[in-house]
Amino acid sequence: MMALIGGSLFLLFLSRDLPQGLQDDWAKENLGLVVRYVIAMTLGGAIMGYLLASMFGRNGFGGWVLALLGGLISTLVAGACGSLLGLLPDILDDGWQASDLVSILFGFLVLPIAAVDKLGSSAIWLAAIAVTHMMSKYDRARNAYRS
């Protein structure tokens, strides 16, 4: 779920940043770069979802707070992780540069900016976190029943 959230929020950010979204001339000319970053943000979300999976699916109000906190942390770090993965081919090609650090640190903000830009985006993000929490809760209950 966090992979889906990471990739979707990046596409949302991109569509808001470019006047015509993916139909924009820049996006058409740099489709390979767009695809690379969508994949990188998806992988970043998957990595963070895996690492923070234990924050989801807990019982009670505290479980919901923990899931919201886990969703926020994983969204922030997934952006930076995705930026690093997206820049990796360039870093390997021409070496590490100070501007790479700026791009990676900006990655912390890419996904939250996409979610905060409009109330609907934030509501969709919150719903996705809630679905992730409920799916994890169901999986925990199912696995406990088997044991």
PDB file of C-alpha atoms in Angstrom:
ATOM      1  CA  MET A   1       0.000   0.000   0.000  1.00  0.00           C
ATOM      2  CA  MET A   2       2.796   2.435   0.803  1.00  0.00           C
ATOM      3  CA  ALA A   3       4.304   1.729  -2.622  1.00  0.00           C
ATOM      4  CA  LEU A   4       0.990   2.639  -4.223  1.00  0.00           C
ATOM      5  CA  ILE A   5       0.768   5.772  -2.081  1.00  0.00           C
ATOM      6  CA  GLY A   6       4.333   6.830  -2.961  1.00  0.00           C
ATOM      7  CA  GLY A   7       3.901   6.389  -6.709  1.00  0.00           C
ATOM      8  CA  SER A   8       0.455   7.997  -6.744  1.00  0.00           C
ATOM      9  CA  LEU A   9       1.507  11.038  -4.737  1.00  0.00           C
ATOM     10  CA  PHE A  10       4.485  11.586  -7.025  1.00  0.00           C
ATOM     11  CA  LEU A  11       2.205  11.488 -10.074  1.00  0.00           C
ATOM     12  CA  LEU A  12      -0.145  13.885  -8.302  1.00  0.00           C
ATOM     13  CA  PHE A  13       2.758  16.224  -7.533  1.00  0.00           C
ATOM     14  CA  LEU A  14       3.931  16.029 -11.132  1.00  0.00           C
ATOM     15  CA  SER A  15       0.469  16.671 -12.545  1.00  0.00           C
ATOM     16  CA  ARG A  16       0.086  19.769 -10.382  1.00  0.00           C
ATOM     17  CA  ASP A  17       3.581  21.032 -11.122  1.00  0.00           C
ATOM     18  CA  LEU A  18       3.139  20.872 -14.892  1.00  0.00           C
ATOM     19  CA  PRO A  19       0.275  22.877 -16.424  1.00  0.00           C
ATOM     20  CA  GLN A  20      -1.005  19.991 -18.545  1.00  0.00           C
ATOM     21  CA  GLY A  21       0.203  17.169 -16.308  1.00  0.00           C
ATOM     22  CA  LEU A  22       1.645  14.246 -18.210  1.00  0.00           C
ATOM     23  CA  GLN A  23       0.507  15.825 -21.500  1.00  0.00           C
ATOM     24  CA  ASP A  24       2.928  18.711 -20.928  1.00  0.00           C
ATOM     25  CA  ASP A  25       5.745  19.029 -23.493  1.00  0.00           C
ATOM     26  CA  TRP A  26       8.406  18.638 -20.787  1.00  0.00           C
ATOM     27  CA  ALA A  27       6.825  15.397 -19.563  1.00  0.00           C
ATOM     28  CA  LYS A  28       6.544  14.063 -23.129  1.00  0.00           C
ATOM     29  CA  GLU A  29      10.195  14.852 -23.863  1.00  0.00           C
ATOM     30  CA  ASN A  30      11.411  13.401 -20.565  1.00  0.00           C
ATOM     31  CA  LEU A  31       9.072  10.433 -20.279  1.00  0.00           C
ATOM     32  CA  GLY A  32      11.963   8.150 -19.321  1.00  0.00           C
ATOM     33  CA  LEU A  33      12.873  10.421 -16.412  1.00  0.00           C
ATOM     34  CA  VAL A  34       9.226  10.605 -15.315  1.00  0.00           C
ATOM     35  CA  VAL A  35       8.928   6.807 -15.410  1.00  0.00           C
ATOM     36  CA  ARG A  36      12.226   6.432 -13.534  1.00  0.00           C
ATOM     37  CA  TYR A  37      10.997   8.680 -10.722  1.00  0.00           C
ATOM     38  CA  VAL A  38       7.551   7.071 -10.554  1.00  0.00           C
ATOM     39  CA  ILE A  39       9.291   3.711 -10.146  1.00  0.00           C
ATOM     40  CA  ALA A  40      11.755   5.193  -7.640  1.00  0.00           C
ATOM     41  CA  MET A  41       8.996   6.750  -5.517  1.00  0.00           C
ATOM     42  CA  THR A  42       7.050   3.490  -5.669  1.00  0.00           C
ATOM     43  CA  LEU A  43      10.134   1.560  -4.520  1.00  0.00           C
ATOM     44  CA  GLY A  44      10.767   4.149  -1.798  1.00  0.00           C
ATOM     45  CA  GLY A  45       7.210   3.694  -0.567  1.00  0.00           C
ATOM     46  CA  ALA A  46       7.564  -0.091  -0.669  1.00  0.00           C
ATOM     47  CA  ILE A  47      10.801   0.000   1.325  1.00  0.00           C
ATOM     48  CA  MET A  48       9.350   2.308   3.963  1.00  0.00           C
ATOM     49  CA  GLY A  49       6.105   0.359   4.098  1.00  0.00           C
ATOM     50  CA  TYR A  50       8.083  -2.803   4.741  1.00  0.00           C
ATOM     51  CA  LEU A  51      10.278  -1.181   7.388  1.00  0.00           C
ATOM     52  CA  LEU A  52       7.374   0.465   9.225  1.00  0.00           C
ATOM     53  CA  ALA A  53       4.751  -2.250   8.741  1.00  0.00           C
ATOM     54  CA  SER A  54       4.704  -2.944  12.477  1.00  0.00           C
ATOM     55  CA  MET A  55       3.196   0.508  13.069  1.00  0.00           C
ATOM     56  CA  PHE A  56      -0.015  -0.548  11.316  1.00  0.00           C
ATOM     57  CA  GLY A  57      -2.787  -2.863  12.438  1.00  0.00           C
ATOM     58  CA  ARG A  58      -2.674  -2.282  16.204  1.00  0.00           C
ATOM     59  CA  ASN A  59      -5.902  -2.222  18.218  1.00  0.00           C
ATOM     60  CA  GLY A  60      -7.668   0.794  19.685  1.00  0.00           C
ATOM     61  CA  PHE A  61      -7.234   4.527  19.408  1.00  0.00           C
ATOM     62  CA  GLY A  62      -3.493   4.216  19.995  1.00  0.00           C
ATOM     63  CA  GLY A  63      -3.292   1.877  17.026  1.00  0.00           C
ATOM     64  CA  TRP A  64      -4.910   4.486  14.792  1.00  0.00           C
ATOM     65  CA  VAL A  65      -2.533   7.177  16.065  1.00  0.00           C
ATOM     66  CA  LEU A  66       0.427   4.868  15.497  1.00  0.00           C
ATOM     67  CA  ALA A  67      -0.805   4.091  11.971  1.00  0.00           C
ATOM     68  CA  LEU A  68      -1.187   7.789  11.191  1.00  0.00           C
ATOM     69  CA  LEU A  69       2.300   8.481  12.534  1.00  0.00           C
ATOM     70  CA  GLY A  70       3.685   5.516  10.578  1.00  0.00           C
ATOM     71  CA  GLY A  71       1.967   6.760   7.429  1.00  0.00           C
ATOM     72  CA  LEU A  72       3.396  10.235   7.893  1.00  0.00           C
ATOM     73  CA  ILE A  73       6.927   9.024   8.575  1.00  0.00           C
ATOM     74  CA  SER A  74       6.868   6.524   5.733  1.00  0.00           C
ATOM     75  CA  THR A  75       5.508   9.151   3.326  1.00  0.00           C
ATOM     76  CA  LEU A  76       8.236  11.626   4.268  1.00  0.00           C
ATOM     77  CA  VAL A  77      11.104   9.152   4.159  1.00  0.00           C
ATOM     78  CA  ALA A  78       9.723   7.386   1.072  1.00  0.00           C
ATOM     79  CA  GLY A  79      10.085  10.667  -0.823  1.00  0.00           C
ATOM     80  CA  ALA A  80      13.735  10.987   0.170  1.00  0.00           C
ATOM     81  CA  CYS A  81      14.367   7.303  -0.502  1.00  0.00           C
ATOM     82  CA  GLY A  82      12.652   7.641  -3.870  1.00  0.00           C
ATOM     83  CA  SER A  83      14.728  10.711  -4.702  1.00  0.00           C
ATOM     84  CA  LEU A  84      17.904   8.814  -3.851  1.00  0.00           C
ATOM     85  CA  LEU A  85      16.850   5.838  -5.974  1.00  0.00           C
ATOM     86  CA  GLY A  86      15.847   8.157  -8.828  1.00  0.00           C
ATOM     87  CA  LEU A  87      19.187   9.961  -8.695  1.00  0.00           C
ATOM     88  CA  LEU A  88      21.231   6.785  -8.354  1.00  0.00           C
ATOM     89  CA  PRO A  89      21.875   6.336 -12.103  1.00  0.00           C
ATOM     90  CA  ASP A  90      23.087   9.944 -12.342  1.00  0.00           C
ATOM     91  CA  ILE A  91      25.237   9.607  -9.215  1.00  0.00           C
ATOM     92  CA  LEU A  92      26.815   6.417 -10.547  1.00  0.00           C
ATOM     93  CA  ASP A  93      27.385   8.081 -13.929  1.00  0.00           C
ATOM     94  CA  ASP A  94      28.975  11.379 -12.896  1.00  0.00           C
ATOM     95  CA  GLY A  95      29.737  10.972  -9.186  1.00  0.00           C
ATOM     96  CA  TRP A  96      28.362  12.574  -6.058  1.00  0.00           C
ATOM     97  CA  GLN A  97      27.709  16.314  -6.144  1.00  0.00           C
ATOM     98  CA  ALA A  98      26.390  18.717  -3.509  1.00  0.00           C
ATOM     99  CA  SER A  99      23.285  19.354  -5.611  1.00  0.00           C
ATOM    100  CA  ASP A 100      22.417  15.668  -5.240  1.00  0.00           C
ATOM    101  CA  LEU A 101      22.035  16.146  -1.493  1.00  0.00           C
ATOM    102  CA  VAL A 102      19.653  19.061  -2.071  1.00  0.00           C
ATOM    103  CA  SER A 103      17.554  16.931  -4.420  1.00  0.00           C
ATOM    104  CA  ILE A 104      17.440  14.052  -1.951  1.00  0.00           C
ATOM    105  CA  LEU A 105      16.479  16.345   0.935  1.00  0.00           C
ATOM    106  CA  PHE A 106      13.786  17.930  -1.230  1.00  0.00           C
ATOM    107  CA  GLY A 107      12.442  14.416  -1.642  1.00  0.00           C
ATOM    108  CA  PHE A 108      11.270  14.585   1.981  1.00  0.00           C
ATOM    109  CA  LEU A 109       8.810  17.256   0.857  1.00  0.00           C
ATOM    110  CA  VAL A 110       7.660  15.985  -2.547  1.00  0.00           C
ATOM    111  CA  LEU A 111       5.004  13.564  -1.331  1.00  0.00           C
ATOM    112  CA  PRO A 112       3.656  15.742   1.519  1.00  0.00           C
ATOM    113  CA  ILE A 113       3.415  18.755  -0.821  1.00  0.00           C
ATOM    114  CA  ALA A 114       1.336  16.639  -3.189  1.00  0.00           C
ATOM    115  CA  ALA A 115      -0.980  15.597  -0.359  1.00  0.00           C
ATOM    116  CA  VAL A 116      -1.282  19.034   1.238  1.00  0.00           C
ATOM    117  CA  ASP A 117      -1.834  20.951  -1.993  1.00  0.00           C
ATOM    118  CA  LYS A 118      -5.574  20.365  -1.902  1.00  0.00           C
ATOM    119  CA  LEU A 119      -7.901  19.065   0.777  1.00  0.00           C
ATOM    120  CA  GLY A 120      -9.057  16.257  -1.518  1.00  0.00           C
ATOM    121  CA  SER A 121      -5.493  14.984  -1.889  1.00  0.00           C
ATOM    122  CA  SER A 122      -5.035  14.947   1.874  1.00  0.00           C
ATOM    123  CA  ALA A 123      -8.342  13.119   2.306  1.00  0.00           C
ATOM    124  CA  ILE A 124      -7.273  10.511  -0.256  1.00  0.00           C
ATOM    125  CA  TRP A 125      -3.926  10.086   1.539  1.00  0.00           C
ATOM    126  CA  LEU A 126      -5.703   9.722   4.882  1.00  0.00           C
ATOM    127  CA  ALA A 127      -8.121   7.178   3.401  1.00  0.00           C
ATOM    128  CA  ALA A 128      -5.199   5.205   1.933  1.00  0.00           C
ATOM    129  CA  ILE A 129      -3.498   5.160   5.352  1.00  0.00           C
ATOM    130  CA  ALA A 130      -6.769   4.016   6.956  1.00  0.00           C
ATOM    131  CA  VAL A 131      -7.148   1.218   4.389  1.00  0.00           C
ATOM    132  CA  THR A 132      -3.536   0.197   4.995  1.00  0.00           C
ATOM    133  CA  HIS A 133      -4.189   0.103   8.743  1.00  0.00           C
ATOM    134  CA  MET A 134      -7.395  -1.923   8.384  1.00  0.00           C
ATOM    135  CA  MET A 135      -5.763  -4.402   5.968  1.00  0.00           C
ATOM    136  CA  SER A 136      -2.882  -4.852   8.378  1.00  0.00           C
ATOM    137  CA  LYS A 137      -5.298  -5.260  11.278  1.00  0.00           C
ATOM    138  CA  TYR A 138      -7.181  -7.947   9.348  1.00  0.00           C
ATOM    139  CA  ASP A 139      -3.914  -9.703   8.496  1.00  0.00           C
ATOM    140  CA  ARG A 140      -2.784  -9.620  12.138  1.00  0.00           C
ATOM    141  CA  ALA A 141      -6.093 -11.096  13.272  1.00  0.00           C
ATOM    142  CA  ARG A 142      -5.987 -13.788  10.582  1.00  0.00           C
ATOM    143  CA  ASN A 143      -2.427 -14.777  11.482  1.00  0.00           C
ATOM    144  CA  ALA A 144      -3.229 -14.832  15.207  1.00  0.00           C
ATOM    145  CA  TYR A 145      -6.166 -17.124  14.522  1.00  0.00           C
ATOM    146  CA  ARG A 146      -3.895 -19.605  12.701  1.00  0.00           C
ATOM    147  CA  SER A 147      -1.382 -19.757  15.537  1.00  0.00           C
TER     148      SER A 147
END
